[in-house]
Tab-separated table of C-alpha atoms in Angstrom:
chain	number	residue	atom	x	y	z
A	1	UNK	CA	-2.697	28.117	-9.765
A	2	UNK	CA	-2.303	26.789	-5.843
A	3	UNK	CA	-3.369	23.521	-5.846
A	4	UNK	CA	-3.795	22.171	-1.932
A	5	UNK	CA	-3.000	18.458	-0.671
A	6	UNK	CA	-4.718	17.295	2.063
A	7	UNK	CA	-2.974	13.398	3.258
A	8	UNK	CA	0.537	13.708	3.185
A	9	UNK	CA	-0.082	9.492	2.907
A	10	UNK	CA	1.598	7.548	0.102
A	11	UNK	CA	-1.174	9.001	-2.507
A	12	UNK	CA	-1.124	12.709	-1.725
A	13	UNK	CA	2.925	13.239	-1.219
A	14	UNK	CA	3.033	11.136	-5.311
A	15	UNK	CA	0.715	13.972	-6.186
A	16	UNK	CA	2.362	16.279	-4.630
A	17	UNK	CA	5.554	15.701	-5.960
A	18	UNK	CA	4.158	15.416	-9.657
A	19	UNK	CA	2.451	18.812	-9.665
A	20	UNK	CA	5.252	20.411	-8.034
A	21	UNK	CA	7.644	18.797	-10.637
A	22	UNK	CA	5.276	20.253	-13.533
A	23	UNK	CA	5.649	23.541	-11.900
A	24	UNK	CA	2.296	24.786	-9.841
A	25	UNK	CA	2.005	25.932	-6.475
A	26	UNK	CA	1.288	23.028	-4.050
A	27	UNK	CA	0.438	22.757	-0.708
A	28	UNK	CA	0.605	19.232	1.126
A	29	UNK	CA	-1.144	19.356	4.199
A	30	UNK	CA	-1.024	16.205	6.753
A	31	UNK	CA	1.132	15.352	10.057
A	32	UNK	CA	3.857	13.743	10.776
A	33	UNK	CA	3.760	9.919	11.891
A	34	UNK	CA	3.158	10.103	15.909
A	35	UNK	CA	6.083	9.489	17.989
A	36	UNK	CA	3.818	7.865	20.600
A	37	UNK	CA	0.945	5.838	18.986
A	38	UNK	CA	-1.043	4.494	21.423
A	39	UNK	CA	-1.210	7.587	23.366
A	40	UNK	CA	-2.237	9.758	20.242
A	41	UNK	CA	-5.277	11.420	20.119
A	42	UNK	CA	-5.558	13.248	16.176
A	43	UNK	CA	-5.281	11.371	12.929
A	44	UNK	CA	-3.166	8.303	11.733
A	45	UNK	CA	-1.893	7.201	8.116
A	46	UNK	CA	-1.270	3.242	7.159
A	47	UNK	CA	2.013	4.225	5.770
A	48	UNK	CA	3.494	3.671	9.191
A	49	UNK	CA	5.388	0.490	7.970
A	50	UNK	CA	8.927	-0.787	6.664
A	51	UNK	CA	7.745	-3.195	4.042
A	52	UNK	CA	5.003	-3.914	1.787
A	53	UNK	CA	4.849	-5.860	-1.059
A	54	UNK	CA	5.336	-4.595	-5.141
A	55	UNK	CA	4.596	-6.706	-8.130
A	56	UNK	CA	2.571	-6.082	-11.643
A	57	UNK	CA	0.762	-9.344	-10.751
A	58	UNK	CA	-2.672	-8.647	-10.143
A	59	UNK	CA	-6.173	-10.024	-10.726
A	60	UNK	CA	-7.337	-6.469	-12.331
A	61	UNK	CA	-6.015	-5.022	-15.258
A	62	UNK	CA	-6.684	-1.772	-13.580
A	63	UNK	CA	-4.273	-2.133	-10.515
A	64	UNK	CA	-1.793	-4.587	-12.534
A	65	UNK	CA	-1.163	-1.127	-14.548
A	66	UNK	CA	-0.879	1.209	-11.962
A	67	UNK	CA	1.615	-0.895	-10.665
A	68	UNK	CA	3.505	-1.477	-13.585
A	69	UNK	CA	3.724	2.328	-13.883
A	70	UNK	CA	4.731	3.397	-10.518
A	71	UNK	CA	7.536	0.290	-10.504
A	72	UNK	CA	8.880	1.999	-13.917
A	73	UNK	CA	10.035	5.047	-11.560
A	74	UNK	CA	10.890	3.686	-8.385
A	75	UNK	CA	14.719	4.049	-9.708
A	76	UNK	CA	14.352	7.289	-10.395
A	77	UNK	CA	12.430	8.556	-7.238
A	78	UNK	CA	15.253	7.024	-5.214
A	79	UNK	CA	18.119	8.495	-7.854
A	80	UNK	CA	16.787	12.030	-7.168
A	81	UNK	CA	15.768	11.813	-3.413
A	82	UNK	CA	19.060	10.087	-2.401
A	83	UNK	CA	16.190	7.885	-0.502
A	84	UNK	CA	16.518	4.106	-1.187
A	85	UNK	CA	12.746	2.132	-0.674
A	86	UNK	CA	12.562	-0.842	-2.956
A	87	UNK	CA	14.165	-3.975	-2.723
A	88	UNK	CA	13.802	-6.258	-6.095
A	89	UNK	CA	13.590	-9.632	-4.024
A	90	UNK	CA	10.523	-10.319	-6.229
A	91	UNK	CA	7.047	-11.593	-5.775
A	92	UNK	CA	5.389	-15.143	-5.578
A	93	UNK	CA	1.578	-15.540	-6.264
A	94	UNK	CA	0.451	-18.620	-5.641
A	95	UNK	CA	-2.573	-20.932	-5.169
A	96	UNK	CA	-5.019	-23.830	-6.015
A	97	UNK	CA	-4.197	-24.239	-9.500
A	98	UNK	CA	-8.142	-24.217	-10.488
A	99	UNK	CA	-8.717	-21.484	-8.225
A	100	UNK	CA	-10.408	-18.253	-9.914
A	101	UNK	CA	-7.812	-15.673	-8.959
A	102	UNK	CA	-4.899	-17.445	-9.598
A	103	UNK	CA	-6.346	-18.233	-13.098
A	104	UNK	CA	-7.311	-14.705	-13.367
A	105	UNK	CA	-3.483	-13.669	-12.483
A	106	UNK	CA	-2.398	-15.865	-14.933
A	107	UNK	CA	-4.887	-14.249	-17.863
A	108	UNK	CA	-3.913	-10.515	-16.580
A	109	UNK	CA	-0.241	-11.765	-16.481
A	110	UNK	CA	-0.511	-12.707	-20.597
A	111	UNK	CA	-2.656	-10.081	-21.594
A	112	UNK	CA	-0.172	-7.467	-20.224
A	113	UNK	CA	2.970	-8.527	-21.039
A	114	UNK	CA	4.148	-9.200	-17.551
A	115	UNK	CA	7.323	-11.212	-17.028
A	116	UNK	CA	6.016	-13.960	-14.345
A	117	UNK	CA	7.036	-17.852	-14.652
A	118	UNK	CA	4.467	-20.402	-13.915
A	119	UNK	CA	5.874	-22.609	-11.440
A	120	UNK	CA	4.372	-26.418	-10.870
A	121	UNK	CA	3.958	-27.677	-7.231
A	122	UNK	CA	7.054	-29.501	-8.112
A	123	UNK	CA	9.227	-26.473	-8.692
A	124	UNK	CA	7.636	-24.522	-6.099
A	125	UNK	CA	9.008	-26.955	-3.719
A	126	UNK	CA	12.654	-26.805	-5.317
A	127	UNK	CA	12.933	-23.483	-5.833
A	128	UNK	CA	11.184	-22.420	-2.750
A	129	UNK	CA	12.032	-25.123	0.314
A	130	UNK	CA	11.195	-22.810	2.959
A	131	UNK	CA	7.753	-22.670	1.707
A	132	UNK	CA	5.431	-25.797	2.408
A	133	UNK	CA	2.666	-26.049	0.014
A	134	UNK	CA	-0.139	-28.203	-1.223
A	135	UNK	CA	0.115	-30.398	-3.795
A	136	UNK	CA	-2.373	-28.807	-5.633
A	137	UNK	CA	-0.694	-25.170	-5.563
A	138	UNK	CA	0.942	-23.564	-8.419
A	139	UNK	CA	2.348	-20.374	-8.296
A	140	UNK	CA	3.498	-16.996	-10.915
A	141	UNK	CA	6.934	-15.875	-10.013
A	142	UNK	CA	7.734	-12.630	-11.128
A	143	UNK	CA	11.153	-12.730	-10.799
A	144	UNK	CA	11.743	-8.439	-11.990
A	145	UNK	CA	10.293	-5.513	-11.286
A	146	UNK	CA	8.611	-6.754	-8.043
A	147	UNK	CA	9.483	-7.324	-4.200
A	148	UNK	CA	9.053	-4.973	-1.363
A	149	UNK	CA	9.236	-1.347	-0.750
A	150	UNK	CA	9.455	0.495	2.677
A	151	UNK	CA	6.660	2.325	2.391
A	152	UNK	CA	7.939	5.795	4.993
A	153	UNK	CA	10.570	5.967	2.867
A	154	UNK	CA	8.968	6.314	0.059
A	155	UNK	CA	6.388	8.846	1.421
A	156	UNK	CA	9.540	10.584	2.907
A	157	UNK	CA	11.109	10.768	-0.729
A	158	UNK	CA	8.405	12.103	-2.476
A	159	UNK	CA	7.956	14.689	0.077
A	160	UNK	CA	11.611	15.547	-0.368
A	161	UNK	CA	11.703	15.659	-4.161
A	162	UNK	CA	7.664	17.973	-4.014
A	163	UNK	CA	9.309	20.377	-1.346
A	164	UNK	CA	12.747	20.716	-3.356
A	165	UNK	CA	10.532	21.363	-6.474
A	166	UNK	CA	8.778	24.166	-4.483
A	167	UNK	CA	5.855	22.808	-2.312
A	168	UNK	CA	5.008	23.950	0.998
A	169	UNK	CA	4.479	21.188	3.546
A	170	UNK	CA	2.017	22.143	6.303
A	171	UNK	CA	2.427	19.915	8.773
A	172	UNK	CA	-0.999	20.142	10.331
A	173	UNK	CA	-4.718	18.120	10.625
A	174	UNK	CA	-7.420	19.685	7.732
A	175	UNK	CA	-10.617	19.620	9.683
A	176	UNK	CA	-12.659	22.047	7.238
A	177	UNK	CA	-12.834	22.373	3.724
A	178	UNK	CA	-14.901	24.351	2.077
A	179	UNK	CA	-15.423	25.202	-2.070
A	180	UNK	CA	-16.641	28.612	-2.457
A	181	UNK	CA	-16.500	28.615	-6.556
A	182	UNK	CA	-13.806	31.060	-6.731
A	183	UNK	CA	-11.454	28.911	-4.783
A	184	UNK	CA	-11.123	26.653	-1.859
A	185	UNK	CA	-10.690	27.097	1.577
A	186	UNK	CA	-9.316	24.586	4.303
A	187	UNK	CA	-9.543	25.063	8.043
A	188	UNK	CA	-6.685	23.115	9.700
A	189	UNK	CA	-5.226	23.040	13.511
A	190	UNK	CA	-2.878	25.259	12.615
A	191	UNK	CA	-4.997	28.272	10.854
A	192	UNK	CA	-6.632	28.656	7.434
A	193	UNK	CA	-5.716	27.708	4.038
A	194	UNK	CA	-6.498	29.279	0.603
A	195	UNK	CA	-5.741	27.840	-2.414
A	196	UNK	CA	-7.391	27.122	-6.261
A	197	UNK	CA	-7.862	23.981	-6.027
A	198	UNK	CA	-7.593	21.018	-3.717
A	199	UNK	CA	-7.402	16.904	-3.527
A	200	UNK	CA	-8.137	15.309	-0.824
A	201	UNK	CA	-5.868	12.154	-0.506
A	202	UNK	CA	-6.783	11.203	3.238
A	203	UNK	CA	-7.339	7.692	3.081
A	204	UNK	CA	-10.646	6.409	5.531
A	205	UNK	CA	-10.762	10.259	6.911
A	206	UNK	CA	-12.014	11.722	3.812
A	207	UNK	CA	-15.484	11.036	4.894
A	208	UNK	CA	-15.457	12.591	7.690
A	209	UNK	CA	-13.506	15.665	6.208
A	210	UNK	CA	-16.052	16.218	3.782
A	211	UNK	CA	-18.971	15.957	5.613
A	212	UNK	CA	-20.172	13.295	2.979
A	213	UNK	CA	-20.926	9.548	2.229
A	214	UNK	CA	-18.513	8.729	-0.691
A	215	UNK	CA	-19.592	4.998	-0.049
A	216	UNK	CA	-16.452	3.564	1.131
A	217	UNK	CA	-16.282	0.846	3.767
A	218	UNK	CA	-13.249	1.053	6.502
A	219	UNK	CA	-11.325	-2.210	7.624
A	220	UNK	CA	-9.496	-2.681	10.466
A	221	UNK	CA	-6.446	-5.149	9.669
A	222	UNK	CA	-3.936	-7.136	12.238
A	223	UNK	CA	-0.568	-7.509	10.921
A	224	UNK	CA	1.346	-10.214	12.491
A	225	UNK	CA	5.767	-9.311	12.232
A	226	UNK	CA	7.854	-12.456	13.217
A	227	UNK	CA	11.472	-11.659	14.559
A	228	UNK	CA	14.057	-13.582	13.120
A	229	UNK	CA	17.761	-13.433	14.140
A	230	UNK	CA	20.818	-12.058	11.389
A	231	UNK	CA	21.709	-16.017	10.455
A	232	UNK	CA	17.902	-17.188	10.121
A	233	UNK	CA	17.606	-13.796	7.407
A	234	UNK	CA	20.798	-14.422	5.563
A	235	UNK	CA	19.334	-17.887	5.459
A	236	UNK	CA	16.506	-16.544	3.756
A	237	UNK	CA	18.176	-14.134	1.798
A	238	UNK	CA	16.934	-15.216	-1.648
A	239	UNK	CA	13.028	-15.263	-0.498
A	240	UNK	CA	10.484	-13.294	-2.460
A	241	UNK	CA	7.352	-11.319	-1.297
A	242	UNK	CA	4.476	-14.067	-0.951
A	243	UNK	CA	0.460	-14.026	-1.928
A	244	UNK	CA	-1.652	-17.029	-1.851
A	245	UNK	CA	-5.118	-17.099	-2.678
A	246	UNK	CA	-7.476	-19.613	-1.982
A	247	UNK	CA	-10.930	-20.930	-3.517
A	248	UNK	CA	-12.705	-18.839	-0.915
A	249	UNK	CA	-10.436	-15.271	-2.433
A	250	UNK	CA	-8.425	-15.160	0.481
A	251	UNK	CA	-4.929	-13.850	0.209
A	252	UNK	CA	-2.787	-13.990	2.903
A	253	UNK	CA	0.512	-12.351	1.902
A	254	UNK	CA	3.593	-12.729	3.437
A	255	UNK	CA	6.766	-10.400	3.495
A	256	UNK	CA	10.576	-11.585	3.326
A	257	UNK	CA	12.945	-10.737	6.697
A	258	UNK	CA	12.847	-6.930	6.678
A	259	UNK	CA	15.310	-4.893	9.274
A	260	UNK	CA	12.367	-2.333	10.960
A	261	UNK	CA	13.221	1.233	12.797
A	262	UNK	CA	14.130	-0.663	16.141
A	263	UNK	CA	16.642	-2.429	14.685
A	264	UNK	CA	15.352	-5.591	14.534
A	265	UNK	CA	14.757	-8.408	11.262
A	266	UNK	CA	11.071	-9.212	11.010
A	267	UNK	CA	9.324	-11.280	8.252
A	268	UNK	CA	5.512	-9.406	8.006
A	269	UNK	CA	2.332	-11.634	7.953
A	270	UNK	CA	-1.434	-9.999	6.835
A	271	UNK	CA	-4.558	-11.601	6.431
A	272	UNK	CA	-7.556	-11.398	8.838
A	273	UNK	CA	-10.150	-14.173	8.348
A	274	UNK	CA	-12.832	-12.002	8.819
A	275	UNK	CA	-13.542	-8.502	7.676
A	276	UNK	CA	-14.072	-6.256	10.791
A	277	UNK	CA	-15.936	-2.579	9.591
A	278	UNK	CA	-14.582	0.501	11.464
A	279	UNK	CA	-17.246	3.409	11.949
A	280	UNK	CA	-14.930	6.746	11.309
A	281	UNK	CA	-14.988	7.592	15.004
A	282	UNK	CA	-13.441	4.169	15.770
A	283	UNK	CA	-10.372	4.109	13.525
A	284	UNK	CA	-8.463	6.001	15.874
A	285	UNK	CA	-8.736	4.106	18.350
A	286	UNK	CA	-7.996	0.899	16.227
A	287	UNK	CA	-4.752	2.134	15.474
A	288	UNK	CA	-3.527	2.991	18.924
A	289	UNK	CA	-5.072	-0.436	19.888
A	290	UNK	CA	-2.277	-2.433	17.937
A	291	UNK	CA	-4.656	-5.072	16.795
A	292	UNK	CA	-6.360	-8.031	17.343
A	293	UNK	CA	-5.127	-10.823	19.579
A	294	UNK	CA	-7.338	-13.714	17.836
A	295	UNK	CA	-5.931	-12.155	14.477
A	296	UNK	CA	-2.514	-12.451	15.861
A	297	UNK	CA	-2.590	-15.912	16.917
A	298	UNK	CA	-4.586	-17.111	13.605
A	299	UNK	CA	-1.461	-15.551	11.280
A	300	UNK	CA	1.196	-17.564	13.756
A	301	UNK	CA	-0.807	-20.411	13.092
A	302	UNK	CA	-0.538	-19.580	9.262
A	303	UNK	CA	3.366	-18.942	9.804
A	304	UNK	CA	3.942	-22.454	11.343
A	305	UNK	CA	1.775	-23.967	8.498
A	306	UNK	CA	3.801	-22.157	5.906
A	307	UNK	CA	7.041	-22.000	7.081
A	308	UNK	CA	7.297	-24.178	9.300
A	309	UNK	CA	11.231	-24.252	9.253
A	310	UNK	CA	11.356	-20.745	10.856
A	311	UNK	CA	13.129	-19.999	14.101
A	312	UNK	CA	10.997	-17.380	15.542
A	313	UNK	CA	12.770	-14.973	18.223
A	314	UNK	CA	9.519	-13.161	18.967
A	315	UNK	CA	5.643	-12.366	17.881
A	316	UNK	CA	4.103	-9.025	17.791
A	317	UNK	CA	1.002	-7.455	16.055
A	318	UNK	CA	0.152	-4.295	14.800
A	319	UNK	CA	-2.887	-2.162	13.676
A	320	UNK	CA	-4.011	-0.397	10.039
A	321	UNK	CA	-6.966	0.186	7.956
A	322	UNK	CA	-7.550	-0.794	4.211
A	323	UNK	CA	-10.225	1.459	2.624
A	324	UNK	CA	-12.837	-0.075	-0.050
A	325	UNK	CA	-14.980	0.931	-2.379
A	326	UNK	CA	-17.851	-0.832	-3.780
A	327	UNK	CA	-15.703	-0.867	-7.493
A	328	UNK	CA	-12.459	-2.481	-5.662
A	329	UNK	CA	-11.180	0.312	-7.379
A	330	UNK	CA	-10.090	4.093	-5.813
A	331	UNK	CA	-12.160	7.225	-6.060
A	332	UNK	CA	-10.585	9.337	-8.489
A	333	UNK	CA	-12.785	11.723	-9.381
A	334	UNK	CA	-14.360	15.358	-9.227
A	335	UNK	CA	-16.193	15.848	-5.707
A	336	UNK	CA	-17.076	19.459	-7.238
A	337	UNK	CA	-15.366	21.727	-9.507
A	338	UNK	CA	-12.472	22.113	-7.630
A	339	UNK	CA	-11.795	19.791	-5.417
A	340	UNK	CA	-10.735	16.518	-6.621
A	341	UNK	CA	-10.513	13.050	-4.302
A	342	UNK	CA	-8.091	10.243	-4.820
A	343	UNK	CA	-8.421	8.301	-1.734
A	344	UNK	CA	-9.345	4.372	-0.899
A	345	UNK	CA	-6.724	2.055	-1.885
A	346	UNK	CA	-8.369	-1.348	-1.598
A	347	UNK	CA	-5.825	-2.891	0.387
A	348	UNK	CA	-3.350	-2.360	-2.986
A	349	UNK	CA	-2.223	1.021	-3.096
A	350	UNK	CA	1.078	0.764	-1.495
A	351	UNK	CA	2.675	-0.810	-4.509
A	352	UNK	CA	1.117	1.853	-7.344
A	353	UNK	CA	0.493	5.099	-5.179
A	354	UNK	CA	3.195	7.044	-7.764
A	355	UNK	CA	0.484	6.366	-10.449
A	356	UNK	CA	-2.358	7.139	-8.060
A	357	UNK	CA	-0.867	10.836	-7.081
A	358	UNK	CA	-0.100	11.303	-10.940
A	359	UNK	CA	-3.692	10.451	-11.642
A	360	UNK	CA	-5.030	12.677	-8.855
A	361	UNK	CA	-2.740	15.657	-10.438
A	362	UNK	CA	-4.585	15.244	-13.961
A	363	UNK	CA	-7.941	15.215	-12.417
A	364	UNK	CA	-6.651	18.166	-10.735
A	365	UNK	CA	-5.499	19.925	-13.568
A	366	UNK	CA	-8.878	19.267	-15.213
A	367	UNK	CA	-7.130	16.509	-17.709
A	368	UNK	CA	-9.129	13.344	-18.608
A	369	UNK	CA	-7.774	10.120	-16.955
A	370	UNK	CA	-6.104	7.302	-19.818
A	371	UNK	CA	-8.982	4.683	-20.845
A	372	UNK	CA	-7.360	1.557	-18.909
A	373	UNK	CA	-8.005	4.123	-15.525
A	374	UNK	CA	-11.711	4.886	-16.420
């Protein structure tokens, strides 16, 4: 059985690499990450990133588990690929102390076993002095098993691991796919594709790709990255990932000093204060745009408030999407009998998209999906 890919994203190379590792013909289908973004004209992934945060925290059982999951074999991904994309600096969620989703991180936290101290505002302060926070705040430290990844390396490592297993990677834009009943059959830039059975893993372009409303709503999101020099990082060498939510469910999360591509150490700020939809013939455009201005200066204004200690070299923003759907939870599911979808990670896929593509690949295969992912 040929089972196609299409979104060689963080999702679809996980699923790609587990089907290939259990032995059936794949085919992952996506392009590579443009050398020039803001003059390119085709499609665009929001893996395009050295950092994003991992934890098991979570207000949702559902994504707390994924997580827990995919962290379980981030050793292993990296033992086999020779790729190294986590960094165990752990994670920091804190907050109002009587706001809802910190109490509900706190419940998800117990119910699940999860190894995350409760901190007071007292030890927040002495065990995080770089951090200024309000009285009221508490905070859940999970110490293990959480931190950041580097998200293209992680996409590049599964890729690795699905094509050494035996998958072809066809690095090309789907823009046709069709379901005959005796198979499938995708039209892409670079000719046509035949294959059993297919997922479609491509993120806010699924939509468009299959011609149909699947009911998810496209964000655009400003990311804010701070440039610190060598001392200022080894000065912050023991900080963890950071989310804090608010009364209002806010969550602005901050990311510890990172080296990027260009050489450079950045600590990564997200959070836009409003929630800006993207029609599917804008999103292209958003990402060569590299985000909003007002956006940029409200998450320096954050920075300052939060850390107000840091020595800043340099400011910069830059543009990507978070996908929704009305469950806060992704579509995995049959879109017909043989073409499965496993696409809109709710701004939380990042940190779980191993269990994601492993999902897809049972849903795939025609396997039912374990009750804590129904």
């Amino acid at each position: 059985m040929t089972i196609a890919i299409i979104g060689a994203g963080m999702i679809g190379a996980a699923a790609a690499r587990h089907l290939a590792q259990a032995g059936h013909e794949v085919i992952l289908i996506g392009p590579d990450e443009p050398q020039d973004k803001a003059n390119h004209d085709g499609v665009f992934a929001s893996h395009y990133d050295a950092g994003r945060i991992t934890r098991g925290l979570a207000t949702d059982p559902f994504w707390a588990q994924a997580s827990l999951n995919s962290i379980a074999r981030y050793r292993d991904i990296e033992a086999q690929s020779g790729l190294s994309f986590y960094n165990e600096v752990g994670t920091l969620v804190a907050g109002p102390h009587d706001a809802p989703m910190i109490e509900n991180v706190g419940r998800v936290a117990e119910d699940l076993g999860i190894d995350a101290e409760r901190f007071s505002h007292e030890d927040l302060r002495a065990r995080f002095p770089y951090f200024h926070f309000a009285p009221e705040d508490i905070g859940f430290y999970e110490n293990q098993n959480a931190g950041t990844i580097d998200p293209r390396k992680l996409v590049a490592a599964q890729i690795h691991l699905a094509r050494k297993a035996g998958a072809q990677i066809e690095r090309s834009i789907a823009r046709d796919l069709h379901d005959n009943g005796k198979g499938v059959q995708i039209s892409t830039d670079s000719g046509t594709i035949k294959a059993d059975h297919a997922i479609v893993a491509a993120g806010g372009f699924s939509e468009a790709l299959l011609k149909r409303d699947l009911g998810l709503t496209v964000f655009a999101r400003t990311v804010a990255l701070f440039e610190v020099c060598e001392d200022e990082a080894r000065r912050l060498s023991n900080c963890p990932s950071l989310i804090y939510r608010d009364y209002a469910g806010n969550d602005p999360y901050l990311l510890p000093p990172i080296r990027y591509p260009d050489g450079k150490i950045y600590l990564k700020l997200g959070g836009d204060p409003e929630d800006k939809i993207l029609a599917p013939d804008a999103m292209a455009a958003w990402f060569r745009s590299g985000g909003s201005e007002q956006v940029g200066a409200h998450l320096t204004a954050q920075m300052q408030a939060r850390m107000p200690d840091l020595d800043i070299l340099s400011v910069s923003t830059d543009a990507c999407v978070t996908t929704f759907t009305a469950s806060d939870r992704p579509l995995l599911e049959r879109h017909s009998d043989r073409v499965a979808l496993a696409t809109a990670g709710c701004g939380a896929a990042a940190k779980c998209s191993d269990e994601l593509g492993r999902l897809a690949s049972e849903i795939a295969l025609g396997r039912p999906l374990p009750s804590w992912a129904r």
